[in-house]
Structure formats: structure tokens, C-alpha cells
mmCIF file of C-alpha atoms in Angstrom:
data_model
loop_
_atom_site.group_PDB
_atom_site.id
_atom_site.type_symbol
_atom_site.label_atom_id
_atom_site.label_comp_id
_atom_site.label_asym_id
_atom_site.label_seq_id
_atom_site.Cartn_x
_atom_site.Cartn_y
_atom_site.Cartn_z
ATOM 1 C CA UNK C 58 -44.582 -110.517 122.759
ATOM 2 C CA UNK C 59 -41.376 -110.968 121.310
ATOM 3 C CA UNK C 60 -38.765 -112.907 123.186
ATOM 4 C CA UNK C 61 -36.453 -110.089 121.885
ATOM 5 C CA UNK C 62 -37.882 -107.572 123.500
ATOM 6 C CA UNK C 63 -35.533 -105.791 126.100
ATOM 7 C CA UNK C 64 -37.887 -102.856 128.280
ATOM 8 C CA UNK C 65 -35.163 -101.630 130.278
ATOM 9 C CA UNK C 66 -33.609 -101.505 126.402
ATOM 10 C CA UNK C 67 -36.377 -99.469 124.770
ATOM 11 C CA UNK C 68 -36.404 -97.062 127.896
ATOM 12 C CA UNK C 69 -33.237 -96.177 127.289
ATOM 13 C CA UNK C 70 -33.292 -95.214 123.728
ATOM 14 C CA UNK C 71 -36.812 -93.472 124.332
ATOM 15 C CA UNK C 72 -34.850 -91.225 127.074
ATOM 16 C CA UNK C 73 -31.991 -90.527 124.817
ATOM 17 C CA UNK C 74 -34.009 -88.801 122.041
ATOM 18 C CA UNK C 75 -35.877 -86.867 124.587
ATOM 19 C CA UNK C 76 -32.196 -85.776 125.777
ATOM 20 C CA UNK C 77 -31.732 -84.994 121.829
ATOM 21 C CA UNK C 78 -30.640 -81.863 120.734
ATOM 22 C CA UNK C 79 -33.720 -79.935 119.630
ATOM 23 C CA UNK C 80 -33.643 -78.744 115.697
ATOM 24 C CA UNK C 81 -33.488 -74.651 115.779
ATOM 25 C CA UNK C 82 -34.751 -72.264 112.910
ATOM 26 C CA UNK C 83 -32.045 -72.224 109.876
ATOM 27 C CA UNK C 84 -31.709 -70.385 106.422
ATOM 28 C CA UNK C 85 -29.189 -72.358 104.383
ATOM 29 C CA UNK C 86 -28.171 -70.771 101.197
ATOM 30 C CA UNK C 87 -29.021 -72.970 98.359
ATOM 31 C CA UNK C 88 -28.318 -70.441 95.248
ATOM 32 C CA UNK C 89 -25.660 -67.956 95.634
ATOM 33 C CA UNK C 90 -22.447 -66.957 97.953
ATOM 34 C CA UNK C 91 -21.303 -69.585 100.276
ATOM 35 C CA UNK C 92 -23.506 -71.864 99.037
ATOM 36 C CA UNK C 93 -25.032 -74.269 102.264
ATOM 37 C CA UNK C 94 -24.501 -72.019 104.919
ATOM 38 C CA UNK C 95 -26.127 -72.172 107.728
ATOM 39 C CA UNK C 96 -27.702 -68.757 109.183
ATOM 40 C CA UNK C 97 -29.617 -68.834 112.433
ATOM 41 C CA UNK C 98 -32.784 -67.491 112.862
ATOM 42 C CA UNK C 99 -33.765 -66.603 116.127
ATOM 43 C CA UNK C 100 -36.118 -64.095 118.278
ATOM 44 C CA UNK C 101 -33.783 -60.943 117.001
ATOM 45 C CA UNK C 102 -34.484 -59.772 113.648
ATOM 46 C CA UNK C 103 -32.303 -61.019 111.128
ATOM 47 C CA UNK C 104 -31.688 -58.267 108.347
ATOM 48 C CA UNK C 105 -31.071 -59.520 105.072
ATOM 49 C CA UNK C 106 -29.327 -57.489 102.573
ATOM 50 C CA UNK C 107 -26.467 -55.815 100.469
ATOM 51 C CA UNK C 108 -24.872 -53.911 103.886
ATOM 52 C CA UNK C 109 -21.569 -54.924 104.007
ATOM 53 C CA UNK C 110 -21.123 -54.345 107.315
ATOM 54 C CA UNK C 111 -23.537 -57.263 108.798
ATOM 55 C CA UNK C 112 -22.343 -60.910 109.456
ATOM 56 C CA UNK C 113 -24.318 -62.371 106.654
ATOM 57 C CA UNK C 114 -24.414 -60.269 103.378
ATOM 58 C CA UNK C 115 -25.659 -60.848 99.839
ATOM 59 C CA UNK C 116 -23.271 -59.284 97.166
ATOM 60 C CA UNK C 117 -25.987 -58.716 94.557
ATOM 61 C CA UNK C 118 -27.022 -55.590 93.062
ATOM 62 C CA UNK C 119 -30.371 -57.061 92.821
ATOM 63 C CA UNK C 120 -30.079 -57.203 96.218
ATOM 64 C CA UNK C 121 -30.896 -53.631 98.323
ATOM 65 C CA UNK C 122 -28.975 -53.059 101.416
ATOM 66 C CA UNK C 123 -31.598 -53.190 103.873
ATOM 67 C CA UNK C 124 -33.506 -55.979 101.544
ATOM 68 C CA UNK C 125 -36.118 -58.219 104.150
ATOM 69 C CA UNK C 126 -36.077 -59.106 107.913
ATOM 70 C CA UNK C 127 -37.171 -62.618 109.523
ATOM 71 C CA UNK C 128 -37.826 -63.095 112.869
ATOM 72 C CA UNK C 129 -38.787 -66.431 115.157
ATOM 73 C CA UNK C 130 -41.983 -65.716 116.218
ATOM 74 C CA UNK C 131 -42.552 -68.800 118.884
ATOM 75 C CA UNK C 132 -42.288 -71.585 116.248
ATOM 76 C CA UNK C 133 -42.919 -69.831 113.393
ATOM 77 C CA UNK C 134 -40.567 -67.270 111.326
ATOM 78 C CA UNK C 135 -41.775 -64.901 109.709
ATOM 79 C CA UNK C 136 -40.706 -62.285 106.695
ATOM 80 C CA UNK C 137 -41.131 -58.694 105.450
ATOM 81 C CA UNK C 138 -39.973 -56.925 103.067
ATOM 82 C CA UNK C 139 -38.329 -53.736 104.336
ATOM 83 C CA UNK C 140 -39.428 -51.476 101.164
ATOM 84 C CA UNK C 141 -36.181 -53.348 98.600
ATOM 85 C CA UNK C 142 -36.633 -52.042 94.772
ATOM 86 C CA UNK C 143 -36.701 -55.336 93.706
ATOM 87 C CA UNK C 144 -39.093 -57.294 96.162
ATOM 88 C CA UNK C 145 -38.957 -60.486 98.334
ATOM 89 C CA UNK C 146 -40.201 -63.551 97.539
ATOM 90 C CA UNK C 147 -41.746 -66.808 99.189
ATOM 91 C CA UNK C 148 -41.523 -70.103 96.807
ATOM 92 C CA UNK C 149 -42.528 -67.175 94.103
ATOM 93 C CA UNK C 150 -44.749 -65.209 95.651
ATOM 94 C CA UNK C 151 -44.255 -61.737 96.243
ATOM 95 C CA UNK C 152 -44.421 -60.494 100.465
ATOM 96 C CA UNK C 153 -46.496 -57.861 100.755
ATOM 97 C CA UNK C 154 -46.725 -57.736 104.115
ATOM 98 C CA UNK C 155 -45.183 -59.539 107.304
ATOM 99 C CA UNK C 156 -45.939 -63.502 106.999
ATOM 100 C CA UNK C 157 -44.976 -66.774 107.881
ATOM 101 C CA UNK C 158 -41.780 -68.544 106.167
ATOM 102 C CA UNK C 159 -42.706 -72.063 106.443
ATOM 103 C CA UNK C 160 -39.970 -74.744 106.755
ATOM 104 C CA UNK C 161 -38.811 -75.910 103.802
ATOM 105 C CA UNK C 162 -39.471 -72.569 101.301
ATOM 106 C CA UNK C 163 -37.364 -70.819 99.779
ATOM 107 C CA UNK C 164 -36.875 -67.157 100.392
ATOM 108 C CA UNK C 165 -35.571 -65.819 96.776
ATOM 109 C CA UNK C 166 -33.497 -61.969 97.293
ATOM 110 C CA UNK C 167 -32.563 -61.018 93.517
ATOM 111 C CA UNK C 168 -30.303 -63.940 92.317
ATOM 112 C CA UNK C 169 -30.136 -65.840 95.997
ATOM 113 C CA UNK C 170 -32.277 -68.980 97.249
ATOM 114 C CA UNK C 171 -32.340 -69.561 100.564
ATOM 115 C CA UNK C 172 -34.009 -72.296 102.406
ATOM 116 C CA UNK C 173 -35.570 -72.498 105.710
ATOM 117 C CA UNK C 174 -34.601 -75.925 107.396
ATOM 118 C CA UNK C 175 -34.908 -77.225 111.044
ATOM 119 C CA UNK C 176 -31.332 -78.288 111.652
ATOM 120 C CA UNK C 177 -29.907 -79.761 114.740
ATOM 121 C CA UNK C 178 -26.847 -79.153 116.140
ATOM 122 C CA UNK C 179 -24.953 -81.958 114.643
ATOM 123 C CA UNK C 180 -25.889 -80.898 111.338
ATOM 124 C CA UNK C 181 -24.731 -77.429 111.398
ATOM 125 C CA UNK C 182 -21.288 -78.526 112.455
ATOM 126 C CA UNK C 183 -21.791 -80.724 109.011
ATOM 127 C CA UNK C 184 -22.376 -78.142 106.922
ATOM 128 C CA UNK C 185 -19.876 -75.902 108.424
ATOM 129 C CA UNK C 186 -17.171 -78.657 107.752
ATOM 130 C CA UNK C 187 -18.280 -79.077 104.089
ATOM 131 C CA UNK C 188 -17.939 -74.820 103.901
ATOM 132 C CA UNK C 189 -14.636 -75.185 105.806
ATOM 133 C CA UNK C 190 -13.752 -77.636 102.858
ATOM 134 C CA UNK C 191 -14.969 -75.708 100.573
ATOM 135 C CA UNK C 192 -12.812 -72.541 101.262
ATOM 136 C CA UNK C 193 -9.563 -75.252 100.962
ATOM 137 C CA UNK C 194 -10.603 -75.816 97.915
ATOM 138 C CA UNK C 195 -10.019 -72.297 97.264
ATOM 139 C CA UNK C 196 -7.047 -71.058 98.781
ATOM 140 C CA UNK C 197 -5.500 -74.501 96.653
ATOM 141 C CA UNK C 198 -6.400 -72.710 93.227
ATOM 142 C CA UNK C 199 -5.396 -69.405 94.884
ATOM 143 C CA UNK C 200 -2.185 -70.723 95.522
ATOM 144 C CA UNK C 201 -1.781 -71.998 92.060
ATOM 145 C CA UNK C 202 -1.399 -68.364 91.192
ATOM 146 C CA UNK C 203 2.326 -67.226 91.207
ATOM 147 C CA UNK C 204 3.242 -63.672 93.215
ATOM 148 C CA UNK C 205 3.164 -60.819 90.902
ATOM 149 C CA UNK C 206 6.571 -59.475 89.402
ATOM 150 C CA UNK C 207 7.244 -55.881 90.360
ATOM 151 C CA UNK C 208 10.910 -55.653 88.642
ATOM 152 C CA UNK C 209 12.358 -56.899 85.221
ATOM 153 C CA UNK C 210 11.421 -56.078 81.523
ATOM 154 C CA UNK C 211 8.168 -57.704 82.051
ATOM 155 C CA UNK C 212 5.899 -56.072 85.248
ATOM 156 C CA UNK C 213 3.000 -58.659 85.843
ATOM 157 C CA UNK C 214 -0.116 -57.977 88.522
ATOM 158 C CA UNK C 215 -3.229 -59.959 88.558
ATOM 159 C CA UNK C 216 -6.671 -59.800 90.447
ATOM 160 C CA UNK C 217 -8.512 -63.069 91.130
ATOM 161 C CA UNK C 218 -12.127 -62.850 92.864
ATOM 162 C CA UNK C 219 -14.459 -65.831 92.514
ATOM 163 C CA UNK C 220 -17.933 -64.126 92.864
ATOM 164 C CA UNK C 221 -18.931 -68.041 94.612
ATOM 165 C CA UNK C 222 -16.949 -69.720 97.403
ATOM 166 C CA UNK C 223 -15.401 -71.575 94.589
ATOM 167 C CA UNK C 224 -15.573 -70.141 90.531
ATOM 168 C CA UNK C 225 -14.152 -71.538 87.433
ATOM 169 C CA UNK C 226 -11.759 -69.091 86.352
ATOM 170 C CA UNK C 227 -8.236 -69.307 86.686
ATOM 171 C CA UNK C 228 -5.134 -67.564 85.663
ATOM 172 C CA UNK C 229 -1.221 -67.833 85.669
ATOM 173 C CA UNK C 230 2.362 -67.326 83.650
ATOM 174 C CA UNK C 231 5.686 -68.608 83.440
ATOM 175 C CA UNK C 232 9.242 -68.403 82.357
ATOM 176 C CA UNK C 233 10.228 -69.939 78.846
ATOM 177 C CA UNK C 234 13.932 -69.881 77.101
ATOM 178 C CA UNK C 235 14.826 -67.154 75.438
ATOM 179 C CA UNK C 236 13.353 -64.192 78.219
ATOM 180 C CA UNK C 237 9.814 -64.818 77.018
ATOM 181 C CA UNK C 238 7.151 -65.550 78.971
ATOM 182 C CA UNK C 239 3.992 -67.528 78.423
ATOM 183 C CA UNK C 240 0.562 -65.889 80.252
ATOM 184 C CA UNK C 241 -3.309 -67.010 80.110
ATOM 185 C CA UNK C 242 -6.330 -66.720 81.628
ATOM 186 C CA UNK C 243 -8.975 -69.959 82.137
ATOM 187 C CA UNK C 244 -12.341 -69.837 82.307
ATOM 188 C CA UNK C 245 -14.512 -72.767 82.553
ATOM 189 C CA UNK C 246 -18.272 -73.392 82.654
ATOM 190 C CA UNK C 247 -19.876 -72.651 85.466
ATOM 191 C CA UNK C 248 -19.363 -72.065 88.381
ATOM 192 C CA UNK C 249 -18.952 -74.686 92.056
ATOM 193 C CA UNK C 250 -16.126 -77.663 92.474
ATOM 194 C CA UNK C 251 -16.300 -79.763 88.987
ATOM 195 C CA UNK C 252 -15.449 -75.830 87.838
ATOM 196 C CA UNK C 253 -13.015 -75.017 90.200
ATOM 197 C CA UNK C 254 -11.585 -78.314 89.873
ATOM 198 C CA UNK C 255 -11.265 -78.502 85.872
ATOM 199 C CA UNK C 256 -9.612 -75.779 85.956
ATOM 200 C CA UNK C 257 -7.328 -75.766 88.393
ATOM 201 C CA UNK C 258 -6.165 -79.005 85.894
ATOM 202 C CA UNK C 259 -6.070 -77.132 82.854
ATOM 203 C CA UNK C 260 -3.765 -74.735 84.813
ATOM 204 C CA UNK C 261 -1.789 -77.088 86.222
ATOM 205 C CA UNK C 262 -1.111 -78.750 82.717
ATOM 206 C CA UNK C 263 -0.323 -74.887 81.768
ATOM 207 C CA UNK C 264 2.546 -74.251 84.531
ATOM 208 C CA UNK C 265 4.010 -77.344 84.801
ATOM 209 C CA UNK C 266 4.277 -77.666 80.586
ATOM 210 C CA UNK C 267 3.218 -81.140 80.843
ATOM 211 C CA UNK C 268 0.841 -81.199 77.832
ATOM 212 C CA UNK C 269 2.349 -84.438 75.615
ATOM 213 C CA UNK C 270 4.343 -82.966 72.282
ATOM 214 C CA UNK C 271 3.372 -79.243 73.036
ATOM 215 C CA UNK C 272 6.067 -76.400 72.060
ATOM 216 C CA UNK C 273 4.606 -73.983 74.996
ATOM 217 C CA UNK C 274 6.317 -71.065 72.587
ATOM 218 C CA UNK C 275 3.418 -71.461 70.224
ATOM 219 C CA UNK C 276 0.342 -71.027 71.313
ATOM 220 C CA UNK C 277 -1.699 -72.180 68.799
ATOM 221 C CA UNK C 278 -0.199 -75.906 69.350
ATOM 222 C CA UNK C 279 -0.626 -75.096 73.136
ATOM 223 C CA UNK C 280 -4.726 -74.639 72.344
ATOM 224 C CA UNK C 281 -4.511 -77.957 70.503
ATOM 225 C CA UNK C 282 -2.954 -80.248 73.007
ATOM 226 C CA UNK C 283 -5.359 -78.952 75.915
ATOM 227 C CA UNK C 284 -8.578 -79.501 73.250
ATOM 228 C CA UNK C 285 -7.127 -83.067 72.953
ATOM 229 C CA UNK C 286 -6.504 -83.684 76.586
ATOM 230 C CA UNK C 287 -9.385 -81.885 78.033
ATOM 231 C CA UNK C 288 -12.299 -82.935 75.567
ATOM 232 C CA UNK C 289 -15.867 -82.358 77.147
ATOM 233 C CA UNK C 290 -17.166 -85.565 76.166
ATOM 234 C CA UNK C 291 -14.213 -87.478 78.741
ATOM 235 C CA UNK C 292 -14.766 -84.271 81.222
ATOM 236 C CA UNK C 293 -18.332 -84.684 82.087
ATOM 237 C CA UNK C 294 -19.524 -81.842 79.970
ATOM 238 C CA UNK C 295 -16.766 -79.214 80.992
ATOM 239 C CA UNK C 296 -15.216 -76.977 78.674
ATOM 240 C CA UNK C 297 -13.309 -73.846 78.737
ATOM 241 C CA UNK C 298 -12.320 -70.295 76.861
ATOM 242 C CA UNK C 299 -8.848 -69.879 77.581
ATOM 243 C CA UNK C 300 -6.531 -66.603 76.234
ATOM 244 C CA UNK C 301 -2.637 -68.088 75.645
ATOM 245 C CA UNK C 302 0.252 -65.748 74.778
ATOM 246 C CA UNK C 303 3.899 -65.628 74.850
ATOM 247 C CA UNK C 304 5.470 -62.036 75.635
ATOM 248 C CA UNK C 305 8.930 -61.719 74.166
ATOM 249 C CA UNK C 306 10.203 -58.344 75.934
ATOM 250 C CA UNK C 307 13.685 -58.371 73.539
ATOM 251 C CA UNK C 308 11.491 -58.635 70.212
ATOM 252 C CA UNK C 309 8.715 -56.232 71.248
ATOM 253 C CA UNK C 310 6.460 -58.798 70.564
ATOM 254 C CA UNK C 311 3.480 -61.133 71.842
ATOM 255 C CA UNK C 312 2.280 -64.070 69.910
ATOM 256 C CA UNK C 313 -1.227 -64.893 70.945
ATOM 257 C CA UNK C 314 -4.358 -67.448 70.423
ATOM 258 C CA UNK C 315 -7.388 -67.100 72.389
ATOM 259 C CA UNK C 316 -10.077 -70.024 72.536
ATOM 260 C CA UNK C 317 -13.520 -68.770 72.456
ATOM 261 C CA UNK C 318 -11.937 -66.044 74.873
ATOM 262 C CA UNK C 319 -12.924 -62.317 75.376
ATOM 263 C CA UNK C 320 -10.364 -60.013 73.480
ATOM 264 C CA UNK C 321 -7.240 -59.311 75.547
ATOM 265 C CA UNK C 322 -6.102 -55.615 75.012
ATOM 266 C CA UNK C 323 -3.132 -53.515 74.386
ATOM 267 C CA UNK C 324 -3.098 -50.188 75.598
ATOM 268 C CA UNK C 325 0.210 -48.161 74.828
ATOM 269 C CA UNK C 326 1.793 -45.748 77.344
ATOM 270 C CA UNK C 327 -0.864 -42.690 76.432
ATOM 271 C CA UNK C 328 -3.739 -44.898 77.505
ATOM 272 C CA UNK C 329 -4.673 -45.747 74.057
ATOM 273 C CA UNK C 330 -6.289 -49.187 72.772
ATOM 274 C CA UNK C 331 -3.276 -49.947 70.542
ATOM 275 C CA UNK C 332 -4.155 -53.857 69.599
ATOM 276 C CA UNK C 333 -7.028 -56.094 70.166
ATOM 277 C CA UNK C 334 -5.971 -59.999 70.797
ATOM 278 C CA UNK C 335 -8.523 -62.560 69.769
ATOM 279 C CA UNK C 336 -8.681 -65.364 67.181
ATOM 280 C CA UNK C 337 -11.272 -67.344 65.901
ATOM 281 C CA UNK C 338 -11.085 -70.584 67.819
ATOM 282 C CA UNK C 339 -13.497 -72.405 69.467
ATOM 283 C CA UNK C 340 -13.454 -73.062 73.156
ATOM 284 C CA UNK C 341 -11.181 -75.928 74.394
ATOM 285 C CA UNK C 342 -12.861 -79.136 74.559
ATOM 286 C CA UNK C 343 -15.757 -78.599 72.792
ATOM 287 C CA UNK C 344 -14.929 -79.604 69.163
ATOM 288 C CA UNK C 345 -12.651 -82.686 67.537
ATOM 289 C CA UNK C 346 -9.903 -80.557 65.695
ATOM 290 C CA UNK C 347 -6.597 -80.209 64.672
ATOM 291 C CA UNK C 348 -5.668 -76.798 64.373
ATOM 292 C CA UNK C 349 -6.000 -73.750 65.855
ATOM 293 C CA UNK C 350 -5.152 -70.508 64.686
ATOM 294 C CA UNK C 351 -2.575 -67.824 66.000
ATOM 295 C CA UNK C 352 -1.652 -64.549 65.499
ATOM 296 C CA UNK C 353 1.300 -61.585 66.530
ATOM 297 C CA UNK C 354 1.137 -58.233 67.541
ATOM 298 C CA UNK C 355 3.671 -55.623 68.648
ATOM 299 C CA UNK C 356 4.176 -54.925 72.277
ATOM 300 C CA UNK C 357 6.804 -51.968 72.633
ATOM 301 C CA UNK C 358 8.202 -50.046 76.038
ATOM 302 C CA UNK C 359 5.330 -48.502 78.246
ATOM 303 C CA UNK C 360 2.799 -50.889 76.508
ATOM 304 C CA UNK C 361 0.634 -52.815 78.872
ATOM 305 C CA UNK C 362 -1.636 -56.303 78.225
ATOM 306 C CA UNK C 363 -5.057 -56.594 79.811
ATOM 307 C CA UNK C 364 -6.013 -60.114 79.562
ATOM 308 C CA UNK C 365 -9.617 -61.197 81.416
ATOM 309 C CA UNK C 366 -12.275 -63.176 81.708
ATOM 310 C CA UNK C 367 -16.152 -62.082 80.228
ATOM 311 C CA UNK C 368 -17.159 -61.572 84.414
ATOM 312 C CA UNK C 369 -14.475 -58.063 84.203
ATOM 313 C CA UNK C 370 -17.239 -56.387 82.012
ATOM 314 C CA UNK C 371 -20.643 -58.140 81.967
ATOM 315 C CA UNK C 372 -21.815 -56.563 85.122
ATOM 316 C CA UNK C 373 -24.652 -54.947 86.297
ATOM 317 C CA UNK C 374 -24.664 -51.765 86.621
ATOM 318 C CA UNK C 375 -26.608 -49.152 89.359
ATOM 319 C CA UNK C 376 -29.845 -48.539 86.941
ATOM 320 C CA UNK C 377 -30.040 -52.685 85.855
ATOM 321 C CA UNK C 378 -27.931 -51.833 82.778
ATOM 322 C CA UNK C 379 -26.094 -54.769 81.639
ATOM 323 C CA UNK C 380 -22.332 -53.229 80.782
ATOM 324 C CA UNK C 381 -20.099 -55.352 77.935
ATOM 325 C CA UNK C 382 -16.970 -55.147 76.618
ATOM 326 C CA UNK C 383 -17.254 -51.533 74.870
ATOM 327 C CA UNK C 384 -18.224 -50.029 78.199
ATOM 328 C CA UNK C 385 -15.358 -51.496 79.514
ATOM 329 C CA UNK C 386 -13.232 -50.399 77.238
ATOM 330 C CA UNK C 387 -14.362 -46.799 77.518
ATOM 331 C CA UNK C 388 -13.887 -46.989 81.361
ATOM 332 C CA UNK C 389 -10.161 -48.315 80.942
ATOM 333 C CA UNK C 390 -9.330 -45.755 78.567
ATOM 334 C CA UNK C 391 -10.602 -43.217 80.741
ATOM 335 C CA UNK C 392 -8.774 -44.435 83.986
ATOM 336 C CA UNK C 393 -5.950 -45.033 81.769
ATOM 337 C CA UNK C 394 -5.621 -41.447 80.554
ATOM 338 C CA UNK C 395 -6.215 -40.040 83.928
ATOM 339 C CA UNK C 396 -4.214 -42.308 86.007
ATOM 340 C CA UNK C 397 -1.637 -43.393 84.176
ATOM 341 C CA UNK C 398 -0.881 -47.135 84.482
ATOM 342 C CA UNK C 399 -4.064 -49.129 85.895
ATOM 343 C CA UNK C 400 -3.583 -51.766 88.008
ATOM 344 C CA UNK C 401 -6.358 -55.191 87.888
ATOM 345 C CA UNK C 402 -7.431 -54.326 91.490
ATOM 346 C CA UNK C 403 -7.823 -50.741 90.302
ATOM 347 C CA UNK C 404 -10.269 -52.145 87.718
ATOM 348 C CA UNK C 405 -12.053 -54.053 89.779
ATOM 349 C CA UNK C 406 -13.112 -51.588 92.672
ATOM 350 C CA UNK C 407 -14.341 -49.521 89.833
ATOM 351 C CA UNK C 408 -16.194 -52.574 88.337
ATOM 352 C CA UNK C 409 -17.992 -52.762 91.778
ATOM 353 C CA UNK C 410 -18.551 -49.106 92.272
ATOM 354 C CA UNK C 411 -20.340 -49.139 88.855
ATOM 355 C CA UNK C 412 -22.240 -51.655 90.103
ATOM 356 C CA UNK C 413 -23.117 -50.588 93.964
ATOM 357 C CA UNK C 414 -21.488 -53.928 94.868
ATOM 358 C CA UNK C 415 -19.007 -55.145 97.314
ATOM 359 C CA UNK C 416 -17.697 -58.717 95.788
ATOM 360 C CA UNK C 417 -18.584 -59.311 91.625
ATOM 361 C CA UNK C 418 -21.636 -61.340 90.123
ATOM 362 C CA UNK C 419 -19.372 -63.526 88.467
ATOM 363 C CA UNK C 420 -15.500 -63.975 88.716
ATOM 364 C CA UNK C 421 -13.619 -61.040 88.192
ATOM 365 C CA UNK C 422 -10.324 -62.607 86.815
ATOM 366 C CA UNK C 423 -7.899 -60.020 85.249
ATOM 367 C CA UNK C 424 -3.676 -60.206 84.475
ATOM 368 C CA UNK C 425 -2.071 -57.371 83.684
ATOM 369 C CA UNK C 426 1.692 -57.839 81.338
ATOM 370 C CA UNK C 427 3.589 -54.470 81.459
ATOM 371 C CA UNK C 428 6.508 -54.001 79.166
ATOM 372 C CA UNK C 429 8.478 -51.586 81.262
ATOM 373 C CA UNK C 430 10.764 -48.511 79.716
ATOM 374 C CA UNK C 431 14.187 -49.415 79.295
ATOM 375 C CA UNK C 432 15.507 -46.668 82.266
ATOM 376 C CA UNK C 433 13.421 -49.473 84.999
ATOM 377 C CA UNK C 434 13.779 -52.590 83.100
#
């Protein structure tokens, strides 16, 4: 026997694992909203689905509201499907009937993976810090965001709702000489920190006008510095669409370039699509190149700028329809005509109620620029 050897030693450390916290039943969300949460599973059924109202939801319109159950069963959980439209499913394989989850599987509800891991107490706490982290991150880019302006020539709202704990869009505006004002909306790949994260850089270079020899009154020059200071190549493979304007209220003008952006739109004060922004760049970062192009487009009293990201109008819908940007259209014109002036938040409960959802599949990013009559200027 070893001269090392300690018994009164190896007691001790034998009796302090029995005193261990035991492991309990977990689902941890690997794919989908708050990505590693932990959800107990324990003796009372656990209902998985759409239902708002529950602790744990899953936003997803491939998700039914009263989707699955799983129960601990002794040592075992278990799973059935509770009659969802579009099934439940067990490292691929459809349940059919009640049966056992086995640790380590994935459960997979329409576009959510969740895993089912024996975690001990210790661990939890863990991943509870990293989602406590996580949601940080997020009020920082939140808070990147200025507060709408609700008086002046120039009325600005905005709606920002990551469809993840953390998303890649981003949006903001701010004053330049003159009474114009520069606005844009970011979106970058993907979705999780490095997205988050890039952006909230390519924003900050935005609203603090820091980009090197940029005149932040053009925005074609504005597209050209961020594609030299944000290529993908030095940015692990990030790359973003961005929409850049500048709103000058005394001209009745906006000067615009958009970078492999959706079309921002003009409606005028009858509801009407009066202009359709876009020009034929390619997204920021992706290529080597000089120049970008730019264009100009009247914006007179009672006109109002919808500027977004693709995750406003490719939804789907009740029947598995995917919408795009016509349908979109269409629906703004409609709750244009009938409203009167649409706010972004406006838009997006009707985006969800199109949709039977309660947060989006992807982020719903939207800024609204209203040129306001002369009598409330």
C-alpha cells in the first residue's frame, strides 16, 4: 500500500459525495427562446406549449398551445403528445403515444430543441447566471436606442423585439447641422451574442459619428466607411444590411442608401405608398469596394417613413403561409387608411395576430420618421 494513503482522508471525501446534491430531471433549451434554460421536470405534468399564460412558453406558431406534456415517472420522464397539429418529436422520431424521454434527447416542438439533462443544483445556478448575463447583454443594446421624439418637425417612434434573448438587429438616429437628422436600421447575421454584439458596434460607430473621414450627411460615404471598418473577413464572418438616411424636415427631403436592406417606405398622409427607398448595394462587409450608391426622394408634411428589418414581414402566418414584403405592404396600407397614422408597435401586434403568436420568429425591428404638419411642428 501506498505510504500516501490517508483512510481517515478517503472517508471523508467518500462521505462528502454521498452528502452531494443529487442531479434532478432538467429540459434545457438548446434551439430557440432563452436559449440554456433550465426547466424542471418533476412528478406534476409539465405542459409544453404556445399558452402564454404558463411559466415556460414557446413563441412559435409551429408550436400549438397545449403542444406535449412530460412527467417524472420515478426515474424516468416521460412524453405525449397532447393532439398538437404539428407533432412531437424524440431525437426525430415522431410520439405516438406516452414514452420515455431518455437523458440526453432532444425533445424537438416546431423550431425548438430541448434537451433532457440531469443537472445538480450547482449547475442550474450556472446556467441561470449565464441567462442573467445574457438579458444584460440586452437591456445594453436596448439602451443604445434613444427615447422616441413626440414634438418637433420630425415625430420619431420605434419598436425593437429580438425574437431570441439576444438578436442582431439594431436601430437608432441622431441630430446633424442644419435640422436634419440621420436614421437607420442594422441587421446582422444571425442571431445570439457575436450578433448582438456586432451590431451593437456598427451602431455605436453610427451615433457617436466616429467612422474615420465620413460626412454622416451622405449616406452613401456613410455605407462605405462601415464596409471598410466592418469587413467580414476581420469580423469572423459577420456582416450586415443596414438602411441609412438623412431627413431634412426644411427641404422636404430624405437622402437615402440602403445596403442589401429591405425597402424602407413612404406613405403620405392618405395612407398611400408614395416612395419606395432601396438602392442597389451590397450588404456591409461583405465585398472590397469603393462606392456605394445613393439616392433622394421627397418627404412633404403628413408624410411618414417606415424603415425595418426583413423579420417585420417574413412571418408565418395562421395556415403556414409564409407572408413577404407585398403582404405587408397591403396590411399597412390598410391600417393606414383606416387608422390614420400607424404606430411600429401598432404593426407589430398585428404582425403577431396574423401569426397566432405572442413574441416574433425573428426580430421585429421597425422606426417610424413622421414629418409633422406645420400647425404641430
Amino acid at each position: 500500500m501506498s505510504s500516501s494513503y490517508d483512510a481517515g482522508k478517503t472517508i471523508e471525501i467518500s462521505l462528502r459525495r454521498m452528502d452531494a446534491p443529487k442531479a434532478a430531471h432538467f429540459l434545457t433549451v438548446i434551439q430557440g427562446v432563452s436559449v440554456r434554460r433550465a426547466v424542471p421536470i418533476e412528478s406534476q405534468p409539465l405542459i409544453l406549449g404556445r399558452e402564454p399564460t404558463r411559466p415556460f412558453f414557446l413563441p412559435d406558431a409551429d408550436v400549438s398551445r397545449t403542444h406535449c406534456a412530460l412527467r417524472l415517472a420515478g426515474d424516468a420522464v416521460l412524453v405525449q403528445d397532447l393532439g398538437s397539429t404539428n407533432g412531437t418529436f424524440v431525437d426525430g422520431e415522431r410520439v405516438t403515444a406516452e414514452r420515455a424521454l431518455p437523458v440526453g434527447a432532444l425533445l424537438q416542438i416546431g423550431r425548438h430543441a430541448l434537451k433532457h439533462e440531469l443537472l445538480r443544483p450547482d449547475e442550474v445556478a450556472q446556467l441561470e447566471q449565464l441567462a442573467n448575463e445574457l438579458e444584460r447583454a440586452r437591456g445594453y443594446v436596448q439602451a443604445l436606442i434613444p427615447a422616441p421624439v413626440a414634438s418637433g418637425p420630425l415625430r420619431i417612434d420605434w419598436c425593437y423585439v429580438p425574437s431570441s434573448i439576444l438578436g442582431g438587429d439594431a436601430l437608432g438616429y441622431h441630430e446633424l447641422p442644419g435640422g436634419r437628422c440621420a436614421v437607420y436600421v442594422i441587421d446582422v447575421c444571425g442571431h445570439g451574442v457575436a450578433s448582438a454584439m456586432h451590431s451593437a458596434s456598427v451602431l455605436n460607430a453610427l451615433r457617436s459619428q466616429t467612422l474615420p473621414n465620413a460626412d454622416f450627411g451622405e449616406p452613401a460615404q456613410v455605407l462605405e466607411r462601415l464596409n471598410e471598418a466592418f469587413r467580414m473577413e476581420e469580423h469572423d464572418g459577420m456582416y450586415c444590411t443596414v438602411f441609412y438616411g438623412v431627413v431634412d424636415p426644411a427641404a422636404g427631403k430624405v437622402r437615402y442608401a440602403t445596403a442589401g436592406h429591405p425597402p424602407a417606405i413612404v406613405l403620405g398622409a392618405d395612407g398611400r405608398i408614395l416612395h419606395r427607398l432601396a438602392t442597389k448595394n451590397p450588404p456591409v462587409g461583405t465585398f472590397d469596394r469603393r462606392t456605394f450608391g445613393q439616392a433622394e426622394a421627397e418627404f412633404a408634411h403628413g408624410d411618414r417613413l417606415y424603415a425595418f428589418s426583413d423579420g417585420v414581414y417574413e412571418i408565418l402566418d395562421r395556415d403556414g403561409k409564409e407572408r413577404d414584403l407585398e403582404d405587408f405592404e397591403r396590411e399597412l396600407v390598410a391600417a393606414s387608411v383606416a387608422e390614420g397614422s400607424v404606430g411600429p408597435r401598432r404593426i407589430y401586434d398585428l404582425a403577431c395576430a396574423a401569426a397566432g403568436i405572442d413574441v416574433p420568429q425573428d426580430d421585429f425591428t421597425m422606426l417610424l420618421v413622421e414629418h409633422a404638419p406645420p400647425s404641430t411642428a
